[in-house]
PDB file of C-alpha atoms in Angstrom:
ATOM      1  CA  MET G   1      43.105  -7.388   5.362  1.00  0.00           C
ATOM      2  CA  SER G   2      39.892  -7.616   7.405  1.00  0.00           C
ATOM      3  CA  ARG G   3      39.831  -6.533  11.029  1.00  0.00           C
ATOM      4  CA  THR G   4      38.695  -8.847  13.809  1.00  0.00           C
ATOM      5  CA  PHE G   5      37.168  -5.990  15.803  1.00  0.00           C
ATOM      6  CA  ILE G   6      34.930  -2.951  15.420  1.00  0.00           C
ATOM      7  CA  PHE G   7      36.134   0.434  16.651  1.00  0.00           C
ATOM      8  CA  ALA G   8      34.308   1.282  19.868  1.00  0.00           C
ATOM      9  CA  PRO G   9      34.066   4.584  21.740  1.00  0.00           C
ATOM     10  CA  GLY G  10      36.130   4.616  24.905  1.00  0.00           C
ATOM     11  CA  GLU G  11      38.802   2.260  23.524  1.00  0.00           C
ATOM     12  CA  TYR G  12      42.415   2.754  22.401  1.00  0.00           C
ATOM     13  CA  TYR G  13      43.911   1.729  19.052  1.00  0.00           C
ATOM     14  CA  HIS G  14      47.277   1.636  17.315  1.00  0.00           C
ATOM     15  CA  CYS G  15      46.663   2.754  13.736  1.00  0.00           C
ATOM     16  CA  TYR G  16      49.245   2.731  10.975  1.00  0.00           C
ATOM     17  CA  SER G  17      49.634   2.737   7.227  1.00  0.00           C
ATOM     18  CA  ARG G  18      52.447   2.290   4.731  1.00  0.00           C
ATOM     19  CA  GLY G  19      53.073   3.654   1.291  1.00  0.00           C
ATOM     20  CA  THR G  20      51.915   1.478  -1.589  1.00  0.00           C
ATOM     21  CA  GLU G  21      54.669  -0.916  -2.702  1.00  0.00           C
ATOM     22  CA  LYS G  22      56.539   0.296   0.407  1.00  0.00           C
ATOM     23  CA  ARG G  23      57.323   3.570  -1.355  1.00  0.00           C
ATOM     24  CA  LYS G  24      58.474   6.607   0.583  1.00  0.00           C
ATOM     25  CA  ILE G  25      55.618   8.942   1.436  1.00  0.00           C
ATOM     26  CA  PHE G  26      57.676  11.702   3.076  1.00  0.00           C
ATOM     27  CA  LEU G  27      60.422  13.005   0.797  1.00  0.00           C
ATOM     28  CA  ASN G  28      61.444  16.204   2.543  1.00  0.00           C
ATOM     29  CA  LYS G  29      60.764  18.536   5.467  1.00  0.00           C
ATOM     30  CA  LYS G  30      57.747  20.136   3.784  1.00  0.00           C
ATOM     31  CA  ASP G  31      56.065  16.752   3.371  1.00  0.00           C
ATOM     32  CA  HIS G  32      56.542  15.936   7.048  1.00  0.00           C
ATOM     33  CA  GLU G  33      55.210  19.326   8.083  1.00  0.00           C
ATOM     34  CA  ARG G  34      52.177  18.981   5.837  1.00  0.00           C
ATOM     35  CA  PHE G  35      51.219  15.665   7.401  1.00  0.00           C
ATOM     36  CA  ILE G  36      51.784  17.032  10.912  1.00  0.00           C
ATOM     37  CA  ALA G  37      49.566  20.013  10.082  1.00  0.00           C
ATOM     38  CA  LEU G  38      46.915  17.598   8.812  1.00  0.00           C
ATOM     39  CA  LEU G  39      47.016  15.638  12.076  1.00  0.00           C
ATOM     40  CA  PHE G  40      45.728  18.830  13.661  1.00  0.00           C
ATOM     41  CA  ALA G  41      43.445  20.128  10.892  1.00  0.00           C
ATOM     42  CA  CYS G  42      41.727  16.822  10.049  1.00  0.00           C
ATOM     43  CA  ASN G  43      40.951  16.013  13.678  1.00  0.00           C
ATOM     44  CA  ASN G  44      37.988  18.307  13.526  1.00  0.00           C
ATOM     45  CA  THR G  45      34.263  18.176  12.829  1.00  0.00           C
ATOM     46  CA  LYS G  46      34.795  21.445  10.981  1.00  0.00           C
ATOM     47  CA  THR G  47      36.418  21.278   7.544  1.00  0.00           C
ATOM     48  CA  ILE G  48      39.752  23.094   7.296  1.00  0.00           C
ATOM     49  CA  HIS G  49      41.368  23.245   3.869  1.00  0.00           C
ATOM     50  CA  LEU G  50      45.083  23.830   4.249  1.00  0.00           C
ATOM     51  CA  SER G  51      45.162  24.979   0.640  1.00  0.00           C
ATOM     52  CA  ASP G  52      43.370  28.087   1.924  1.00  0.00           C
ATOM     53  CA  HIS G  53      46.290  28.767   4.262  1.00  0.00           C
ATOM     54  CA  GLN G  54      49.250  28.515   1.891  1.00  0.00           C
ATOM     55  CA  GLY G  55      52.422  30.069   3.221  1.00  0.00           C
ATOM     56  CA  LYS G  56      51.410  29.879   6.864  1.00  0.00           C
ATOM     57  CA  SER G  57      53.893  28.435   9.355  1.00  0.00           C
ATOM     58  CA  LEU G  58      53.102  25.450  11.565  1.00  0.00           C
ATOM     59  CA  ASP G  59      52.596  27.809  14.491  1.00  0.00           C
ATOM     60  CA  GLU G  60      50.007  29.722  12.470  1.00  0.00           C
ATOM     61  CA  ILE G  61      48.258  26.518  11.373  1.00  0.00           C
ATOM     62  CA  PHE G  62      47.995  25.362  14.977  1.00  0.00           C
ATOM     63  CA  SER G  63      46.394  28.664  15.919  1.00  0.00           C
ATOM     64  CA  LEU G  64      43.431  28.008  13.592  1.00  0.00           C
ATOM     65  CA  GLU G  65      40.129  27.587  15.366  1.00  0.00           C
ATOM     66  CA  ARG G  66      38.705  24.077  15.451  1.00  0.00           C
ATOM     67  CA  GLU G  67      35.359  22.686  16.538  1.00  0.00           C
ATOM     68  CA  ASP G  68      35.051  19.263  18.209  1.00  0.00           C
ATOM     69  CA  SER G  69      37.843  16.777  17.618  1.00  0.00           C
ATOM     70  CA  LEU G  70      37.008  13.380  16.138  1.00  0.00           C
ATOM     71  CA  VAL G  71      39.585  11.416  18.131  1.00  0.00           C
ATOM     72  CA  ASP G  72      42.145  11.913  20.854  1.00  0.00           C
ATOM     73  CA  ILE G  73      45.750  11.405  19.779  1.00  0.00           C
ATOM     74  CA  GLY G  74      48.195  10.075  22.361  1.00  0.00           C
ATOM     75  CA  ALA G  75      51.304   9.589  20.224  1.00  0.00           C
ATOM     76  CA  TYR G  76      52.447   9.749  16.617  1.00  0.00           C
ATOM     77  CA  CYS G  77      55.521   9.070  14.520  1.00  0.00           C
ATOM     78  CA  LEU G  78      56.265   9.654  10.843  1.00  0.00           C
ATOM     79  CA  MET G  79      58.709   7.303   9.148  1.00  0.00           C
ATOM     80  CA  PRO G  80      59.988   7.537   5.552  1.00  0.00           C
ATOM     81  CA  ASN G  81      57.426   5.082   4.155  1.00  0.00           C
ATOM     82  CA  HIS G  82      54.805   4.765   6.912  1.00  0.00           C
ATOM     83  CA  PHE G  83      53.307   6.365   9.997  1.00  0.00           C
ATOM     84  CA  HIS G  84      52.035   5.329  13.431  1.00  0.00           C
ATOM     85  CA  LEU G  85      49.245   6.817  15.526  1.00  0.00           C
ATOM     86  CA  LEU G  86      47.912   5.980  18.982  1.00  0.00           C
ATOM     87  CA  LEU G  87      44.236   6.942  19.002  1.00  0.00           C
ATOM     88  CA  TYR G  88      41.298   7.016  21.378  1.00  0.00           C
ATOM     89  CA  GLU G  89      37.836   6.577  19.883  1.00  0.00           C
ATOM     90  CA  LYS G  90      35.812   9.508  21.238  1.00  0.00           C
ATOM     91  CA  GLN G  91      32.655   8.967  19.236  1.00  0.00           C
ATOM     92  CA  LYS G  92      31.240   6.303  16.945  1.00  0.00           C
ATOM     93  CA  ASN G  93      33.130   6.190  13.622  1.00  0.00           C
ATOM     94  CA  GLY G  94      35.520   8.905  14.841  1.00  0.00           C
ATOM     95  CA  ILE G  95      38.693   6.987  14.012  1.00  0.00           C
ATOM     96  CA  SER G  96      37.452   5.847  10.600  1.00  0.00           C
ATOM     97  CA  LEU G  97      36.403   9.373   9.643  1.00  0.00           C
ATOM     98  CA  PHE G  98      39.609  10.938  10.918  1.00  0.00           C
ATOM     99  CA  MET G  99      41.831   8.441   9.107  1.00  0.00           C
ATOM    100  CA  GLN G 100      39.847   8.858   5.879  1.00  0.00           C
ATOM    101  CA  LYS G 101      40.192  12.648   6.032  1.00  0.00           C
ATOM    102  CA  LEU G 102      43.889  12.465   6.936  1.00  0.00           C
ATOM    103  CA  MET G 103      44.965   9.967   4.293  1.00  0.00           C
ATOM    104  CA  THR G 104      42.812  11.470   1.534  1.00  0.00           C
ATOM    105  CA  ALA G 105      44.072  14.998   2.218  1.00  0.00           C
ATOM    106  CA  TYR G 106      47.705  13.927   2.293  1.00  0.00           C
ATOM    107  CA  THR G 107      47.346  11.824  -0.870  1.00  0.00           C
ATOM    108  CA  MET G 108      45.845  14.797  -2.716  1.00  0.00           C
ATOM    109  CA  TYR G 109      48.702  17.021  -1.537  1.00  0.00           C
ATOM    110  CA  PHE G 110      51.390  14.460  -2.434  1.00  0.00           C
ATOM    111  CA  ASN G 111      49.970  13.586  -5.852  1.00  0.00           C
ATOM    112  CA  LYS G 112      49.622  17.221  -6.848  1.00  0.00           C
ATOM    113  CA  LYS G 113      53.106  18.118  -5.638  1.00  0.00           C
ATOM    114  CA  TYR G 114      54.831  15.181  -7.325  1.00  0.00           C
ATOM    115  CA  ASP G 115      52.599  14.991 -10.419  1.00  0.00           C
ATOM    116  CA  ARG G 116      51.315  11.489  -9.804  1.00  0.00           C
ATOM    117  CA  THR G 117      47.929   9.750  -9.668  1.00  0.00           C
ATOM    118  CA  GLY G 118      46.431   6.828  -7.826  1.00  0.00           C
ATOM    119  CA  SER G 119      46.653   5.465  -4.316  1.00  0.00           C
ATOM    120  CA  LEU G 120      49.540   6.531  -2.101  1.00  0.00           C
ATOM    121  CA  PHE G 121      48.873   4.098   0.747  1.00  0.00           C
ATOM    122  CA  GLU G 122      48.451   0.332   0.877  1.00  0.00           C
ATOM    123  CA  SER G 123      44.690  -0.324   0.851  1.00  0.00           C
ATOM    124  CA  ARG G 124      42.971   0.886   4.008  1.00  0.00           C
ATOM    125  CA  PHE G 125      44.857   1.650   7.175  1.00  0.00           C
ATOM    126  CA  ARG G 126      45.694  -1.098   9.631  1.00  0.00           C
ATOM    127  CA  ALA G 127      44.785  -1.046  13.294  1.00  0.00           C
ATOM    128  CA  ARG G 128      45.256  -3.044  16.458  1.00  0.00           C
ATOM    129  CA  HIS G 129      43.094  -2.764  19.543  1.00  0.00           C
ATOM    130  CA  ALA G 130      45.084  -1.864  22.658  1.00  0.00           C
ATOM    131  CA  SER G 131      42.863  -4.023  24.814  1.00  0.00           C
ATOM    132  CA  ASP G 132      45.121  -4.367  27.851  1.00  0.00           C
ATOM    133  CA  ASP G 133      47.095  -1.899  29.921  1.00  0.00           C
ATOM    134  CA  ARG G 134      50.508  -3.483  29.318  1.00  0.00           C
ATOM    135  CA  TYR G 135      50.167  -3.267  25.554  1.00  0.00           C
ATOM    136  CA  LEU G 136      48.804   0.284  25.688  1.00  0.00           C
ATOM    137  CA  LYS G 137      51.750   1.471  27.785  1.00  0.00           C
ATOM    138  CA  TYR G 138      54.197  -0.373  25.532  1.00  0.00           C
ATOM    139  CA  LEU G 139      52.850   1.465  22.468  1.00  0.00           C
ATOM    140  CA  PHE G 140      54.230   4.765  23.752  1.00  0.00           C
ATOM    141  CA  SER G 141      57.711   3.245  23.608  1.00  0.00           C
ATOM    142  CA  TYR G 142      57.181   1.285  20.392  1.00  0.00           C
ATOM    143  CA  ILE G 143      55.903   4.291  18.452  1.00  0.00           C
ATOM    144  CA  HIS G 144      58.528   6.710  19.744  1.00  0.00           C
ATOM    145  CA  LEU G 145      61.435   4.289  19.250  1.00  0.00           C
ATOM    146  CA  ASN G 146      60.546   3.655  15.595  1.00  0.00           C
ATOM    147  CA  PRO G 147      62.930   6.333  14.203  1.00  0.00           C
ATOM    148  CA  LEU G 148      65.921   4.331  15.438  1.00  0.00           C
ATOM    149  CA  LYS G 149      65.367   2.103  12.396  1.00  0.00           C
ATOM    150  CA  ILE G 150      66.609   5.036  10.310  1.00  0.00           C
ATOM    151  CA  ILE G 151      70.080   4.874  11.855  1.00  0.00           C
ATOM    152  CA  ASP G 152      70.141   1.116  12.531  1.00  0.00           C
ATOM    153  CA  SER G 153      67.552  -1.041  10.768  1.00  0.00           C
ATOM    154  CA  GLU G 154      68.433  -4.096  12.895  1.00  0.00           C
ATOM    155  CA  TRP G 155      68.664  -2.516  16.334  1.00  0.00           C
ATOM    156  CA  LYS G 156      65.754  -4.628  17.590  1.00  0.00           C
ATOM    157  CA  GLU G 157      67.561  -7.818  16.670  1.00  0.00           C
ATOM    158  CA  ASN G 158      71.106  -6.824  17.604  1.00  0.00           C
ATOM    159  CA  GLY G 159      70.564  -4.280  20.349  1.00  0.00           C
ATOM    160  CA  ILE G 160      71.627  -0.648  20.553  1.00  0.00           C
ATOM    161  CA  LYS G 161      75.367  -0.194  20.247  1.00  0.00           C
ATOM    162  CA  ASP G 162      75.439   3.404  21.474  1.00  0.00           C
ATOM    163  CA  LYS G 163      72.471   4.306  23.677  1.00  0.00           C
ATOM    164  CA  LYS G 164      73.620   7.910  24.105  1.00  0.00           C
ATOM    165  CA  GLU G 165      73.695   8.380  20.331  1.00  0.00           C
ATOM    166  CA  ALA G 166      70.253   6.770  20.047  1.00  0.00           C
ATOM    167  CA  ILE G 167      68.695   9.074  22.636  1.00  0.00           C
ATOM    168  CA  GLU G 168      70.253  12.151  21.055  1.00  0.00           C
ATOM    169  CA  PHE G 169      68.887  11.091  17.666  1.00  0.00           C
ATOM    170  CA  LEU G 170      65.381  10.712  19.083  1.00  0.00           C
ATOM    171  CA  LYS G 171      65.594  14.152  20.714  1.00  0.00           C
ATOM    172  CA  LYS G 172      66.335  15.721  17.337  1.00  0.00           C
ATOM    173  CA  TYR G 173      63.739  13.740  15.403  1.00  0.00           C
ATOM    174  CA  TYR G 174      60.944  16.297  15.295  1.00  0.00           C
ATOM    175  CA  TYR G 175      58.490  14.227  13.265  1.00  0.00           C
ATOM    176  CA  SER G 176      57.084  12.418  16.283  1.00  0.00           C
ATOM    177  CA  SER G 177      55.564  13.304  19.634  1.00  0.00           C
ATOM    178  CA  TYR G 178      58.696  12.135  21.474  1.00  0.00           C
ATOM    179  CA  VAL G 179      59.782  15.715  22.184  1.00  0.00           C
ATOM    180  CA  ASP G 180      56.344  16.536  23.600  1.00  0.00           C
ATOM    181  CA  TYR G 181      56.754  13.860  26.275  1.00  0.00           C
ATOM    182  CA  LEU G 182      60.437  14.418  26.959  1.00  0.00           C
ATOM    183  CA  SER G 183      60.279  18.173  27.541  1.00  0.00           C
ATOM    184  CA  THR G 184      58.112  20.447  29.625  1.00  0.00           C
ATOM    185  CA  ASP G 185      58.562  23.157  26.986  1.00  0.00           C
ATOM    186  CA  ASN G 186      55.450  23.555  24.855  1.00  0.00           C
ATOM    187  CA  ARG G 187      55.793  23.539  21.077  1.00  0.00           C
ATOM    188  CA  SER G 188      52.861  24.190  18.783  1.00  0.00           C
ATOM    189  CA  GLN G 189      52.807  20.532  17.625  1.00  0.00           C
ATOM    190  CA  GLY G 190      51.902  19.598  21.180  1.00  0.00           C
ATOM    191  CA  LEU G 191      48.351  20.718  20.371  1.00  0.00           C
ATOM    192  CA  ILE G 192      47.981  17.545  18.298  1.00  0.00           C
ATOM    193  CA  LEU G 193      47.945  15.509  21.497  1.00  0.00           C
ATOM    194  CA  ASN G 194      45.387  15.124  24.234  1.00  0.00           C
ATOM    195  CA  LYS G 195      47.420  13.380  26.915  1.00  0.00           C
ATOM    196  CA  GLY G 196      44.543  13.633  29.369  1.00  0.00           C
ATOM    197  CA  ALA G 197      42.547  11.050  27.405  1.00  0.00           C
ATOM    198  CA  PHE G 198      45.209   8.412  28.100  1.00  0.00           C
ATOM    199  CA  PRO G 199      46.375   6.784  31.338  1.00  0.00           C
ATOM    200  CA  ASP G 200      48.836   8.938  33.248  1.00  0.00           C
ATOM    201  CA  TYR G 201      51.829   6.647  32.836  1.00  0.00           C
ATOM    202  CA  PHE G 202      54.348   9.492  32.832  1.00  0.00           C
ATOM    203  CA  ASN G 203      53.888  12.086  35.581  1.00  0.00           C
ATOM    204  CA  GLN G 204      57.210  13.711  34.726  1.00  0.00           C
ATOM    205  CA  PRO G 205      59.455  13.766  31.624  1.00  0.00           C
ATOM    206  CA  LYS G 206      61.912  11.577  33.569  1.00  0.00           C
ATOM    207  CA  ASP G 207      59.263   8.857  33.882  1.00  0.00           C
ATOM    208  CA  PHE G 208      58.905   8.831  30.107  1.00  0.00           C
ATOM    209  CA  GLN G 209      62.677   8.803  29.591  1.00  0.00           C
ATOM    210  CA  ASP G 210      63.075   5.916  32.062  1.00  0.00           C
ATOM    211  CA  GLU G 211      60.456   3.916  30.181  1.00  0.00           C
ATOM    212  CA  ILE G 212      62.263   4.500  26.880  1.00  0.00           C
ATOM    213  CA  PHE G 213      65.583   3.463  28.428  1.00  0.00           C
ATOM    214  CA  GLU G 214      63.990   0.305  29.795  1.00  0.00           C
ATOM    215  CA  TRP G 215      62.917  -0.793  26.310  1.00  0.00           C
ATOM    216  CA  LEU G 216      66.322   0.130  24.878  1.00  0.00           C
ATOM    217  CA  ASN G 217      67.987  -2.055  27.489  1.00  0.00           C
ATOM    218  CA  ASP G 218      65.563  -4.933  27.029  1.00  0.00           C
ATOM    219  CA  ASN G 219      64.697  -5.788  23.418  1.00  0.00           C
ATOM    220  CA  ASP G 220      62.608  -8.829  24.334  1.00  0.00           C
ATOM    221  CA  ASP G 221      59.128  -7.576  23.488  1.00  0.00           C
ATOM    222  CA  THR G 222      57.845 -10.767  21.876  1.00  0.00           C
ATOM    223  CA  ASP G 223      54.635 -10.706  23.940  1.00  0.00           C
ATOM    224  CA  VAL G 224      53.588  -7.324  22.632  1.00  0.00           C
ATOM    225  CA  LYS G 225      55.484  -7.014  19.368  1.00  0.00           C
ATOM    226  CA  VAL G 226      53.696  -5.424  16.420  1.00  0.00           C
ATOM    227  CA  GLN G 227      54.955  -4.532  12.984  1.00  0.00           C
ATOM    228  CA  PRO G 228      53.411  -2.311  10.264  1.00  0.00           C
TER     229      PRO G 228
END
């Protein structure tokens, strides 16, 4: 699938990729944690091989020294068979290089662990240019609400039956940056993000929570809808 745009420094993009043949690409906690560690390690002009740091915890991985980052990450979410990223192009070819490093490193890890060969992801990653402010702000909700499909695959069509249950599920879903926006407590994964590179839509955690509730209450997002 060819893109209708060229990545440009100073612009924002929603990037995502799915497992080949829609296969699951995260099978357990360790797989999720490996990818999350790679979000940090691969966003770096310096090469960090996680294989050199076997046995280290996430906290220890996030304490590794990096050089310049290739992109700024505003949000992320890992789903069973795909992932979403909200990226800012800092330098020419930054996004392309980062995504190549990330997907190659994770494929090598996954194939070695599960004794398989070949591509893990569908062709190259997909991307959409967040060219207007409304769409860019919406992406923070779209990406962070994705895990609700795990408990109700048709919530977008039928609405949320139990909003309290939905919010509690999102709070406990640690494979996204949702927690980093909802809480003022700092976790090591928060180092993946550079919120300062994105518009200050959420001055306080409550502002973020209100935005999420607004999209839960109103499922009509046809003007800005995007699917992986």
